[in-house]
CSV table of C-alpha atoms in Angstrom, one decimal:
chain,number,residue,atom,x,y,z
A,1,MET,CA,147.1,49.7,-169.5
A,2,GLU,CA,145.0,47.5,-171.7
A,3,THR,CA,147.1,44.7,-170.9
A,4,LEU,CA,146.3,45.1,-167.1
A,5,ASN,CA,142.8,45.3,-167.5
A,6,PHE,CA,142.8,42.3,-169.3
A,7,LEU,CA,144.6,40.6,-166.3
A,8,ALA,CA,142.4,42.1,-163.7
A,9,GLN,CA,139.4,40.3,-166.0
A,10,GLY,CA,141.6,37.1,-165.6
A,11,PHE,CA,141.7,36.7,-161.8
A,12,ASP,CA,138.0,37.6,-161.8
A,13,VAL,CA,137.9,34.3,-163.7
A,14,ALA,CA,140.7,32.6,-162.0
A,15,LEU,CA,139.0,33.4,-158.4
A,16,ARG,CA,136.0,32.0,-158.7
A,17,PRO,CA,135.4,29.6,-156.6
A,18,ILE,CA,134.9,26.6,-158.8
A,19,ASN,CA,138.3,27.4,-160.6
A,20,LEU,CA,140.5,28.0,-157.3
A,21,LEU,CA,139.1,24.4,-156.2
A,22,VAL,CA,140.3,23.0,-159.4
A,23,ALA,CA,143.4,25.0,-159.3
A,24,LEU,CA,144.2,23.6,-155.6
A,25,PHE,CA,143.4,20.0,-156.5
A,26,GLY,CA,145.6,20.3,-159.9
A,27,ALA,CA,148.7,21.5,-157.6
A,28,PHE,CA,148.3,18.5,-155.1
A,29,VAL,CA,147.9,15.9,-158.1
A,30,GLY,CA,150.9,17.7,-159.8
A,31,THR,CA,152.9,17.4,-157.4
A,32,VAL,CA,152.0,13.9,-156.2
A,33,VAL,CA,152.5,12.8,-160.2
A,34,GLY,CA,155.5,14.7,-160.1
A,35,LEU,CA,157.4,13.2,-157.5
A,36,LEU,CA,156.7,9.8,-158.7
A,37,PRO,CA,159.5,8.8,-160.8
A,38,GLY,CA,159.0,8.3,-164.5
A,39,LEU,CA,155.6,9.9,-164.6
A,40,GLY,CA,156.3,13.7,-165.3
A,41,PRO,CA,154.0,16.4,-166.4
A,42,ILE,CA,152.6,14.5,-169.7
A,43,ASN,CA,151.3,11.6,-168.0
A,44,GLY,CA,150.0,14.0,-165.2
A,45,VAL,CA,148.0,16.1,-168.1
A,46,ALA,CA,147.0,13.3,-170.0
A,47,ILE,CA,145.3,11.2,-167.3
A,48,LEU,CA,143.2,14.3,-166.0
A,49,LEU,CA,142.3,15.9,-169.2
A,50,PRO,CA,139.4,13.2,-170.5
A,51,LEU,CA,138.2,13.2,-166.8
A,52,ALA,CA,138.3,17.1,-167.1
A,53,TYR,CA,136.5,16.8,-170.6
A,54,ALA,CA,134.0,13.9,-169.3
A,55,LEU,CA,132.9,16.0,-166.4
A,56,GLY,CA,131.7,18.9,-169.0
A,57,LEU,CA,134.2,21.5,-167.1
A,58,PRO,CA,134.1,24.8,-168.6
A,59,PRO,CA,137.2,25.4,-171.2
A,60,GLU,CA,138.7,28.1,-168.7
A,61,THR,CA,138.5,25.7,-165.7
A,62,ALA,CA,139.5,22.5,-167.8
A,63,LEU,CA,142.7,24.6,-169.2
A,64,ILE,CA,143.3,26.4,-165.2
A,65,LEU,CA,143.2,22.4,-163.6
A,66,LEU,CA,145.5,21.2,-166.3
A,67,ALA,CA,147.7,24.1,-166.1
A,68,ALA,CA,147.7,23.6,-162.0
A,69,VAL,CA,148.8,20.0,-162.8
A,70,TYR,CA,151.6,21.1,-165.2
A,71,LEU,CA,153.3,23.2,-162.8
A,72,GLY,CA,152.5,20.9,-159.7
A,73,CYS,CA,154.6,18.5,-161.5
A,74,GLU,CA,157.5,20.7,-162.3
A,75,TYR,CA,157.7,21.5,-158.6
A,76,GLY,CA,156.8,17.8,-157.6
A,77,GLY,CA,160.0,16.3,-159.6
A,78,ARG,CA,163.0,17.8,-157.0
A,79,ILE,CA,161.2,15.7,-154.2
A,80,SER,CA,162.5,12.1,-155.6
A,81,ALA,CA,165.2,13.9,-157.4
A,82,ILE,CA,166.6,15.2,-153.8
A,83,LEU,CA,165.6,12.3,-151.5
A,84,LEU,CA,166.0,9.5,-154.0
A,85,ASN,CA,168.7,10.4,-156.6
A,86,VAL,CA,165.6,9.5,-159.3
A,87,PRO,CA,164.3,12.5,-161.1
A,88,GLY,CA,160.5,12.8,-161.0
A,89,ASP,CA,160.9,13.7,-164.8
A,90,ALA,CA,163.6,14.6,-167.0
A,91,ALA,CA,163.7,18.2,-166.3
A,92,ALA,CA,164.7,17.2,-162.8
A,93,ILE,CA,167.8,15.3,-163.8
A,94,MET,CA,170.2,18.1,-163.3
A,95,THR,CA,168.3,18.8,-159.7
A,96,THR,CA,169.7,14.9,-158.9
A,97,LEU,CA,173.4,16.3,-159.3
A,98,ASP,CA,173.5,18.7,-156.2
A,99,GLY,CA,170.3,17.9,-154.4
A,100,TYR,CA,171.1,14.0,-153.5
A,101,PRO,CA,174.9,15.2,-152.3
A,102,LEU,CA,172.9,17.5,-150.0
A,103,ALA,CA,170.3,15.2,-148.9
A,104,ARG,CA,173.0,12.7,-147.7
A,105,GLN,CA,174.8,15.7,-145.9
A,106,GLY,CA,171.7,15.7,-144.2
A,107,LYS,CA,170.4,18.9,-145.7
A,108,ALA,CA,167.7,17.6,-147.6
A,109,GLY,CA,165.0,19.9,-145.8
A,110,ILE,CA,167.1,22.9,-146.8
A,111,ALA,CA,167.5,21.5,-150.4
A,112,LEU,CA,163.7,20.9,-150.7
A,113,SER,CA,162.6,24.4,-149.5
A,114,LEU,CA,165.2,26.0,-151.1
A,115,SER,CA,164.1,24.5,-154.5
A,116,ALA,CA,160.6,25.5,-153.7
A,117,MET,CA,161.3,28.9,-153.6
A,118,SER,CA,163.6,28.6,-156.8
A,119,SER,CA,160.6,27.1,-158.5
A,120,PHE,CA,158.1,30.0,-157.2
A,121,ILE,CA,160.7,32.8,-158.3
A,122,GLY,CA,161.2,31.0,-161.9
A,123,SER,CA,157.3,30.5,-162.3
A,124,THR,CA,156.6,33.9,-161.3
A,125,ILE,CA,159.1,35.8,-163.6
A,126,ALA,CA,158.1,33.8,-166.6
A,127,THR,CA,154.4,34.6,-165.6
A,128,ILE,CA,155.2,37.9,-165.6
A,129,GLY,CA,157.0,37.9,-169.3
A,130,VAL,CA,153.8,35.8,-170.9
A,131,VAL,CA,151.6,38.9,-169.6
A,132,LEU,CA,154.1,41.4,-170.8
A,133,PHE,CA,155.1,39.7,-174.4
A,134,ALA,CA,152.1,37.2,-175.2
A,135,PRO,CA,149.8,39.9,-176.1
A,136,ILE,CA,152.6,41.5,-178.5
A,137,LEU,CA,153.3,38.4,-179.9
A,138,ALA,CA,149.6,37.6,-180.8
A,139,ASN,CA,149.4,41.2,-182.4
A,140,TRP,CA,152.3,40.3,-184.3
A,141,ALA,CA,151.3,36.5,-185.5
A,142,VAL,CA,148.3,38.1,-187.0
A,143,ALA,CA,150.3,39.0,-189.8
A,144,PHE,CA,151.0,35.2,-190.6
A,145,GLY,CA,149.8,34.0,-193.1
A,146,PRO,CA,148.9,30.0,-194.1
A,147,ALA,CA,152.7,29.5,-195.6
A,148,GLU,CA,154.3,31.4,-192.6
A,149,TYR,CA,152.4,28.9,-190.4
A,150,PHE,CA,153.1,25.9,-192.4
A,151,MET,CA,157.1,26.9,-192.3
A,152,LEU,CA,156.6,27.7,-188.6
A,153,MET,CA,155.7,24.3,-187.7
A,154,VAL,CA,158.5,23.2,-189.9
A,155,PHE,CA,160.7,25.2,-187.5
A,156,ALA,CA,159.2,23.7,-184.4
A,157,ILE,CA,159.7,19.8,-185.5
A,158,ALA,CA,163.2,21.0,-186.6
A,159,CYS,CA,163.7,22.5,-183.2
A,160,LEU,CA,163.4,18.9,-181.6
A,161,GLY,CA,166.1,17.5,-183.5
A,162,GLY,CA,168.4,20.4,-183.1
A,163,MET,CA,168.3,20.7,-179.6
A,164,VAL,CA,167.7,17.3,-178.3
A,165,GLY,CA,171.6,16.2,-178.9
A,166,ASP,CA,171.7,13.3,-177.7
A,167,LYS,CA,169.6,11.5,-180.0
A,168,PRO,CA,168.7,13.7,-182.9
A,169,VAL,CA,167.7,11.0,-185.5
A,170,LYS,CA,165.2,9.2,-183.3
A,171,THR,CA,163.4,12.4,-182.1
A,172,LEU,CA,162.7,13.5,-185.7
A,173,LEU,CA,161.6,10.0,-186.7
A,174,SER,CA,159.5,10.2,-183.6
A,175,ALA,CA,158.3,13.3,-184.9
A,176,LEU,CA,157.2,11.8,-188.7
A,177,ILE,CA,155.7,9.0,-186.7
A,178,GLY,CA,153.3,11.7,-185.0
A,179,LEU,CA,152.8,13.0,-188.5
A,180,GLY,CA,151.9,10.0,-189.8
A,181,LEU,CA,149.2,9.3,-187.2
A,182,ALA,CA,147.6,12.4,-187.9
A,183,THR,CA,147.1,11.6,-191.3
A,184,VAL,CA,144.5,9.0,-190.5
A,185,GLY,CA,141.0,9.2,-191.2
A,186,VAL,CA,139.2,11.2,-193.5
A,187,ASP,CA,141.0,13.9,-195.8
A,188,ALA,CA,139.3,17.3,-194.9
A,189,THR,CA,139.6,18.5,-198.6
A,190,THR,CA,138.8,15.7,-200.7
A,191,GLY,CA,136.6,13.3,-198.1
A,192,VAL,CA,138.7,10.5,-199.1
A,193,TYR,CA,139.5,7.9,-196.4
A,194,ARG,CA,142.9,7.4,-195.4
A,195,PHE,CA,144.5,4.6,-193.8
A,196,THR,CA,141.3,3.4,-192.1
A,197,PHE,CA,142.1,-0.2,-193.1
A,198,ASP,CA,137.9,-0.4,-194.0
A,199,SER,CA,137.5,0.3,-190.1
A,200,VAL,CA,134.7,2.4,-189.0
A,201,GLY,CA,136.3,3.2,-185.9
A,202,LEU,CA,139.5,4.5,-187.4
A,203,SER,CA,137.0,6.9,-190.3
A,204,ASP,CA,136.8,9.8,-188.0
A,205,GLY,CA,140.8,9.7,-187.2
A,206,ILE,CA,142.3,8.9,-184.0
A,207,GLN,CA,141.4,10.9,-181.0
A,208,PHE,CA,144.0,12.7,-179.2
A,209,VAL,CA,142.9,11.5,-176.0
A,210,ILE,CA,143.2,7.8,-177.1
A,211,VAL,CA,146.7,8.4,-178.5
A,212,VAL,CA,148.1,10.6,-175.5
A,213,ILE,CA,146.7,7.9,-173.0
A,214,GLY,CA,147.7,5.1,-174.9
A,215,LEU,CA,151.3,6.4,-175.8
A,216,PHE,CA,152.1,7.9,-172.6
A,217,SER,CA,150.0,6.1,-169.3
A,218,VAL,CA,149.4,2.8,-170.5
A,219,SER,CA,153.3,2.2,-171.8
A,220,GLU,CA,154.1,4.0,-168.5
A,221,VAL,CA,152.1,0.8,-166.3
A,222,LEU,CA,153.7,-1.8,-168.9
A,223,LEU,CA,157.2,0.0,-168.0
A,224,MET,CA,156.6,-0.2,-164.4
A,225,LEU,CA,155.5,-3.9,-164.5
A,226,GLU,CA,159.2,-4.5,-165.4
A,227,HIS,CA,160.5,-2.9,-161.9
A,228,THR,CA,158.1,-4.6,-159.4
A,229,ALA,CA,160.5,-3.0,-156.5
A,230,THR,CA,159.8,0.1,-155.0
A,231,GLY,CA,163.4,1.3,-155.7
A,232,GLN,CA,166.1,2.1,-153.3
A,233,GLN,CA,165.4,3.7,-149.6
A,234,ALA,CA,164.8,7.4,-149.8
A,235,VAL,CA,166.9,10.0,-147.7
A,236,THR,CA,164.8,11.0,-144.7
A,237,ALA,CA,164.2,15.1,-144.6
A,238,SER,CA,165.6,15.6,-141.2
A,239,GLY,CA,166.9,18.1,-139.7
A,240,ARG,CA,166.3,22.1,-140.6
A,241,MET,CA,163.3,22.0,-143.1
A,242,LEU,CA,163.4,25.6,-144.2
A,243,PHE,CA,166.3,27.6,-145.7
A,244,ASN,CA,167.9,30.7,-143.9
A,245,LEU,CA,168.4,34.3,-145.4
A,246,LYS,CA,172.0,33.7,-146.2
A,247,GLU,CA,171.4,30.7,-148.3
A,248,PHE,CA,168.6,32.4,-150.0
A,249,THR,CA,170.7,35.3,-150.8
A,250,PHE,CA,173.5,32.6,-151.8
A,251,THR,CA,171.2,31.5,-154.7
A,252,TRP,CA,169.3,34.4,-155.5
A,253,TRP,CA,171.2,35.7,-158.7
A,254,SER,CA,171.5,32.1,-159.6
A,255,SER,CA,167.6,31.7,-159.6
A,256,VAL,CA,166.8,35.1,-161.5
A,257,ARG,CA,169.3,34.4,-164.1
A,258,SER,CA,168.2,31.1,-164.6
A,259,SER,CA,164.8,32.2,-164.5
A,260,LEU,CA,165.2,34.4,-167.5
A,261,THR,CA,167.2,31.8,-169.6
A,262,GLY,CA,164.7,29.2,-168.9
A,263,PHE,CA,161.7,31.5,-169.8
A,264,VAL,CA,163.7,32.3,-173.3
A,265,ILE,CA,164.2,28.7,-174.1
A,266,GLY,CA,160.6,28.0,-173.1
A,267,VAL,CA,159.2,30.2,-175.6
A,268,LEU,CA,161.0,28.4,-178.4
A,269,PRO,CA,159.1,25.8,-179.9
A,270,GLY,CA,159.8,22.2,-178.6
A,271,ALA,CA,162.5,23.2,-176.6
A,272,GLY,CA,161.4,22.3,-173.2
A,273,ALA,CA,162.3,22.3,-169.5
A,274,THR,CA,164.9,19.7,-170.1
A,275,ILE,CA,167.3,21.6,-172.3
A,276,ALA,CA,166.4,24.7,-169.5
A,277,SER,CA,167.7,23.1,-166.7
A,278,ALA,CA,170.8,21.6,-168.4
A,279,ILE,CA,171.7,24.7,-170.2
A,280,THR,CA,171.5,27.0,-166.9
A,281,TYR,CA,173.0,24.3,-164.9
A,282,MET,CA,176.1,24.5,-166.9
A,283,SER,CA,176.3,27.9,-166.9
A,284,GLU,CA,176.1,28.5,-163.3
A,285,LYS,CA,178.8,25.6,-162.9
A,286,ARG,CA,181.1,28.1,-165.1
A,287,MET,CA,180.3,31.3,-163.5
A,288,ALA,CA,181.2,29.7,-160.2
A,289,GLY,CA,184.5,28.3,-161.6
A,290,SER,CA,186.5,27.1,-158.7
A,291,SER,CA,184.4,28.6,-155.7
A,292,GLY,CA,181.8,26.1,-156.8
A,293,ARG,CA,181.2,22.6,-155.1
A,294,PHE,CA,178.5,21.7,-158.0
A,295,GLY,CA,178.3,18.2,-158.2
A,296,ASP,CA,179.3,17.7,-154.2
A,297,GLY,CA,176.1,19.8,-152.5
A,298,ASP,CA,176.0,23.4,-154.0
A,299,LEU,CA,172.9,24.8,-153.0
A,300,ARG,CA,172.9,26.9,-156.7
A,301,GLY,CA,173.2,23.6,-158.6
A,302,VAL,CA,169.6,23.0,-157.2
A,303,ALA,CA,168.2,26.8,-157.2
A,304,ALA,CA,169.4,27.3,-160.8
A,305,PRO,CA,167.8,24.3,-162.6
A,306,GLU,CA,164.5,24.3,-160.7
A,307,ALA,CA,164.2,28.0,-161.3
A,308,ALA,CA,164.7,27.4,-164.9
A,309,ASN,CA,162.7,24.3,-165.9
A,310,ASN,CA,159.7,26.2,-163.9
A,311,ALA,CA,160.1,29.2,-166.0
A,312,SER,CA,160.6,27.2,-169.5
A,313,ALA,CA,157.1,25.2,-168.1
A,314,CYS,CA,155.4,28.7,-168.1
A,315,GLY,CA,157.0,30.4,-171.3
A,316,SER,CA,155.8,27.3,-173.2
A,317,LEU,CA,152.6,28.4,-173.3
A,318,ILE,CA,153.6,31.5,-174.9
A,319,PRO,CA,153.6,29.5,-178.3
A,320,MET,CA,150.4,27.8,-177.5
A,321,LEU,CA,148.8,30.7,-176.8
A,322,THR,CA,149.9,32.8,-179.5
A,323,LEU,CA,151.2,30.9,-182.7
A,324,GLY,CA,148.9,27.5,-181.9
A,325,VAL,CA,152.5,25.9,-181.8
A,326,PRO,CA,153.3,23.6,-178.7
A,327,GLY,CA,156.3,25.0,-176.9
A,328,SER,CA,156.3,21.6,-174.9
A,329,GLY,CA,155.2,18.0,-174.8
A,330,THR,CA,152.9,19.2,-172.0
A,331,THR,CA,151.3,22.0,-174.0
A,332,ALA,CA,150.4,19.7,-176.9
A,333,VAL,CA,148.7,17.8,-174.7
A,334,MET,CA,146.9,21.4,-173.9
A,335,ILE,CA,146.3,22.0,-177.1
A,336,GLY,CA,144.4,19.0,-177.5
A,337,ALA,CA,142.5,20.0,-174.7
A,338,LEU,CA,141.2,23.1,-176.5
A,339,THR,CA,140.7,21.6,-179.7
A,340,LEU,CA,137.9,18.9,-177.6
A,341,TYR,CA,136.3,22.2,-176.8
A,342,ASN,CA,136.3,23.5,-180.6
A,343,ILE,CA,138.8,26.3,-179.7
A,344,THR,CA,141.5,27.2,-182.2
A,345,PRO,CA,144.3,28.1,-180.1
A,346,GLY,CA,146.2,31.4,-182.3
A,347,PRO,CA,146.4,34.9,-182.1
A,348,LEU,CA,142.9,35.5,-182.4
A,349,LEU,CA,142.2,33.6,-179.1
A,350,PHE,CA,143.0,36.7,-177.4
A,351,GLU,CA,140.2,38.6,-179.2
A,352,GLN,CA,137.5,35.5,-179.5
A,353,GLN,CA,138.4,33.7,-176.1
A,354,PRO,CA,139.6,36.4,-173.5
A,355,ASP,CA,138.1,34.8,-170.4
A,356,VAL,CA,140.2,31.4,-171.4
A,357,VAL,CA,143.3,33.3,-172.0
A,358,TRP,CA,143.6,35.8,-169.2
A,359,GLY,CA,142.0,33.2,-166.9
A,360,LEU,CA,144.8,30.5,-167.4
A,361,ILE,CA,147.5,33.5,-167.2
A,362,ALA,CA,145.8,34.9,-164.1
A,363,SER,CA,145.5,31.1,-162.8
A,364,LEU,CA,149.3,30.7,-162.9
A,365,PHE,CA,149.9,33.5,-160.5
A,366,ILE,CA,147.5,31.7,-158.0
A,367,GLY,CA,148.6,28.3,-158.7
A,368,ASN,CA,152.5,29.2,-158.0
A,369,VAL,CA,151.4,30.7,-154.4
A,370,ILE,CA,149.3,27.8,-154.0
A,371,LEU,CA,151.9,25.1,-154.6
A,372,LEU,CA,154.5,27.3,-152.9
A,373,VAL,CA,152.4,27.3,-149.4
A,374,MET,CA,151.6,23.9,-149.9
A,375,ASN,CA,155.4,22.2,-150.7
A,376,ILE,CA,157.3,23.7,-147.9
A,377,PRO,CA,154.9,22.7,-145.3
A,378,LEU,CA,153.8,19.1,-146.5
A,379,VAL,CA,157.4,18.0,-147.5
A,380,GLY,CA,157.4,15.1,-145.0
A,381,VAL,CA,154.3,14.1,-146.8
A,382,PHE,CA,155.1,14.3,-150.4
A,383,ALA,CA,158.3,12.6,-149.2
A,384,ARG,CA,156.2,9.8,-147.7
A,385,MET,CA,154.7,9.0,-150.9
A,386,LEU,CA,157.7,7.9,-152.9
A,387,SER,CA,157.3,4.5,-151.0
A,388,VAL,CA,154.1,3.5,-152.7
A,389,PRO,CA,154.0,0.4,-154.3
A,390,THR,CA,153.7,-0.4,-157.6
A,391,TRP,CA,150.8,-3.0,-156.9
A,392,ILE,CA,149.0,-0.2,-155.9
A,393,LEU,CA,150.2,2.6,-158.4
A,394,VAL,CA,149.8,0.4,-161.6
A,395,PRO,CA,146.3,-0.5,-161.1
A,396,ALA,CA,145.1,2.8,-159.9
A,397,ILE,CA,146.5,4.4,-163.0
A,398,THR,CA,144.9,1.8,-165.4
A,399,ILE,CA,141.7,2.5,-163.8
A,400,VAL,CA,142.3,6.3,-164.2
A,401,SER,CA,143.0,5.8,-168.4
A,402,VAL,CA,140.7,3.4,-169.0
A,403,VAL,CA,137.7,5.1,-167.4
A,404,GLY,CA,139.1,8.6,-168.6
A,405,VAL,CA,138.7,7.0,-172.5
A,406,TYR,CA,135.4,5.2,-172.0
A,407,ALA,CA,134.2,8.5,-170.9
A,408,VAL,CA,134.8,10.5,-174.0
A,409,HIS,CA,132.7,8.4,-176.5
A,410,SER,CA,131.7,5.3,-174.9
A,411,THR,CA,132.8,2.5,-177.2
A,412,THR,CA,135.1,-0.6,-176.4
A,413,PHE,CA,137.0,0.4,-179.8
A,414,ASP,CA,138.7,3.3,-178.1
A,415,LEU,CA,140.1,1.2,-175.4
A,416,VAL,CA,141.1,-1.8,-177.8
A,417,LEU,CA,143.3,1.2,-179.6
A,418,MET,CA,144.4,2.7,-176.3
A,419,ALA,CA,145.8,-0.6,-175.5
A,420,ALA,CA,147.7,-1.2,-179.3
A,421,LEU,CA,149.1,2.3,-179.1
A,422,GLY,CA,150.5,1.6,-175.3
A,423,VAL,CA,152.2,-1.4,-176.7
A,424,PHE,CA,153.4,0.3,-179.6
A,425,GLY,CA,154.5,3.2,-177.2
A,426,TYR,CA,155.9,0.7,-174.8
A,427,LEU,CA,158.3,-0.9,-177.8
A,428,LEU,CA,159.3,2.6,-178.8
A,429,ARG,CA,160.4,3.9,-175.4
A,430,LYS,CA,162.3,0.5,-175.4
A,431,MET,CA,164.1,1.3,-178.3
A,432,ASP,CA,164.5,5.2,-176.9
A,433,PHE,CA,162.3,7.0,-178.9
A,434,PRO,CA,161.0,9.9,-177.4
A,435,MET,CA,157.3,9.9,-176.9
A,436,SER,CA,156.8,14.2,-176.2
A,437,SER,CA,158.0,14.6,-179.6
A,438,LEU,CA,156.1,12.2,-181.1
A,439,ILE,CA,152.9,13.9,-179.6
A,440,LEU,CA,153.9,17.5,-180.9
A,441,GLY,CA,154.1,15.4,-184.5
A,442,PHE,CA,150.5,14.6,-183.8
A,443,VAL,CA,149.3,17.7,-182.9
A,444,LEU,CA,150.7,19.6,-185.4
A,445,GLY,CA,149.8,17.1,-188.5
A,446,GLU,CA,146.5,18.6,-188.8
A,447,LEU,CA,147.3,22.0,-188.7
A,448,MET,CA,150.6,21.4,-190.9
A,449,GLU,CA,148.4,19.7,-193.6
A,450,SER,CA,145.6,22.4,-193.5
A,451,ASN,CA,147.8,25.1,-193.6
A,452,LEU,CA,150.0,23.7,-196.7
A,453,ARG,CA,146.7,23.2,-198.4
A,454,ARG,CA,145.4,26.4,-198.1
A,455,ALA,CA,149.2,27.9,-199.1
A,456,LEU,CA,148.8,25.7,-202.4
A,457,SER,CA,145.1,26.8,-203.3
A,458,ILE,CA,146.0,30.6,-203.1
A,459,THR,CA,148.7,29.9,-205.6
A,460,ASN,CA,147.1,27.2,-207.5
A,461,GLY,CA,149.6,24.4,-206.7
A,462,ASP,CA,153.0,26.7,-206.6
A,463,LEU,CA,155.3,25.9,-204.3
A,464,ALA,CA,157.3,29.8,-204.4
A,465,ILE,CA,154.7,30.8,-201.7
A,466,LEU,CA,156.5,28.9,-199.0
A,467,TRP,CA,159.7,30.9,-199.9
A,468,SER,CA,158.2,34.3,-201.0
A,469,SER,CA,158.2,36.5,-197.6
A,470,PRO,CA,160.7,37.6,-195.7
A,471,ILE,CA,159.0,35.6,-192.6
A,472,THR,CA,159.5,31.9,-194.6
A,473,ILE,CA,162.9,33.0,-195.3
A,474,ALA,CA,164.1,33.3,-192.2
A,475,LEU,CA,162.1,30.4,-190.5
A,476,TRP,CA,163.8,28.2,-193.7
A,477,MET,CA,167.4,29.7,-192.4
A,478,LEU,CA,166.2,28.9,-189.1
A,479,THR,CA,165.4,25.3,-190.0
A,480,ALA,CA,168.5,24.7,-191.6
A,481,LEU,CA,170.3,26.1,-188.4
A,482,MET,CA,168.5,23.6,-186.2
A,483,LEU,CA,168.8,20.5,-188.6
A,484,ALA,CA,172.5,21.2,-188.7
A,485,LEU,CA,173.3,21.7,-185.3
A,486,PRO,CA,173.4,18.0,-184.3
A,487,GLY,CA,176.2,17.5,-186.6
A,488,ILE,CA,177.9,20.7,-185.6
A,489,ARG,CA,177.8,19.0,-181.8
A,490,TRP,CA,179.2,15.8,-183.3
A,491,VAL,CA,182.1,17.6,-185.3
A,492,ARG,CA,183.0,19.4,-182.0
A,493,ALA,CA,183.0,16.5,-180.0
A,494,ARG,CA,185.1,14.4,-182.1
A,495,ARG,CA,187.4,17.1,-181.9
A,496,ALA,CA,187.6,17.1,-178.3
A,497,ARG,CA,188.2,13.6,-178.5
A,498,ALA,CA,191.3,13.4,-180.8
A,499,LYS,CA,192.4,16.5,-178.9
A,500,LEU,CA,192.2,14.4,-175.3
A,501,VAL,CA,194.4,11.2,-177.5
A,502,ALA,CA,196.7,13.7,-178.8
A,503,HIS,CA,197.4,15.1,-175.1
A,504,ALA,CA,197.4,11.6,-173.8
C-alpha cells in the first residue's frame, strides 16, 4: 500500500504540465534519434543532457526528459531495422532478421505497428517490475557497506566481459580506459594532483558531459563523414498499416515471455538491451521449432526482441536507482545527470529524493502511452526521416554538441578536450572497442575508488574486508563466473567446430 501511495505521488509529479511537455518532446526526439542508424540511446541522452542542465531544469524534469529519450530510442530503432535492414542501435539488430523480410513482402506497416505494440508491452511489464522490486532492493541495499559496494562494481565490470561474448577482452579494456580517465584530477583523499600534466583545465578532472559528448557524439560525426551517401533505399511502408487481432494473438505470449526475460537481464549490471534481444530471439526460435519461419518473416521474430529490449531498458533503471550502479551505458549517462545536480543514486535516494525517483517511475507509464500513440499513426512520417542526408545531420549534431558542452562551464578548454576525446573515441570505435563499457568504467571509477578507500580505512589497510562478509564472497564468486564465461563459450564453440569437421 505504501508503494501505491508513493506511485500516486510520482504521478502527481509526472503529470505537471512542464513534465508532460518534456516527456512528449523527449519521446519524439528519442524516436527520431533511434531511427537514424548508428546514433542510439546513448547519443540521444548525451546530446540532451548538457542542454537540460544549461536550461536549469529541475532534477526530476531533467530525468523525465532523459528517460523519455531513452525509451523513444528503443522504439525508434526498429523503424530503420524493418524498413532499411539497418538497426538504429545494437539492440535492434535482431529485429532486422525478420522485420526486413516482412517489409519486402509488403507487410512493413504490420511489422512496424506490431513492433510498437510489443515495445509497449515490454516497457509496461518492466515498469510494473520496477514499481514492485525497486523499493525492495533499495531496502536490502541499505545493508551494503563500502566493501560490498566496491565488489558490486567489480562484478558490474566483470559482467561486461562475461556477457559480451564476441569481444570480451576489448570490452574489459574499454572499461579499464574509463576507470583510468576517472582518476584524472585532484585525489579526493590526499589532495594530490593526478595526471593533470600541469593543466589548470584538468585540475578538477574530466567532466562527465565532455566525456560523453566527445566519445559518442563527436566520434559519431567523424564516422558519419566516412559515409557521405544516405544509404540504401528504404522499403515503403505501404498496404495495411495496423496489425489485426489474429496477428496480435499470435505474438502475445512471445511478447510477454520476452518482456519478463528482458526485464531480468536488464536488472543485471552491464547486461543491456542488446543481450536481452538476442537471447529472447533465439529462445523463441527454439520454441517455434520447425513450425516457425524465423529469418524469413516471422512476426514473433519482430515482437520478441522489441519487447525484450524495451523491458531491458526499463529494468536497467533498477540498479541505477537502488544501487547507484548503471545497468547499461545509457543509465550510466543518467547517473551522470544526477551527479550534475549533486544527487547521489543509491538506496537512500528513495528516502531523500522521493519526487525524483517516483516521478521518474510514473513518467515511464506516461511515456509508454505517448510513444504508442505517437508511433503507430506517425510511421509514415518517421519513415521519411530516414532520407535525411548526412550533410544536414552532421552539422546539426555538431552544433548541438558544441553548444551543450560550452553552456555547462563556458570555457574553450572544454571544447578542445571534447574534440580530442572525440578523435580518441573515433580511433577506439574503428578498432571495435565498445564505448558503452568505457562510459560505465568512467562512471564507476570515482565510486569504486571512494568505496575502496573507505573500506580500507575501516580496517587500517587490511584487504581481508573485501572478502569478510557473505555478500562480498558471493560477489567474488559471481565475478569469477562472469570472467570465466567467455572461455567456456570459446571451448564449446571449438568443440562444436571439431564435431562438424569430424562429421564432414
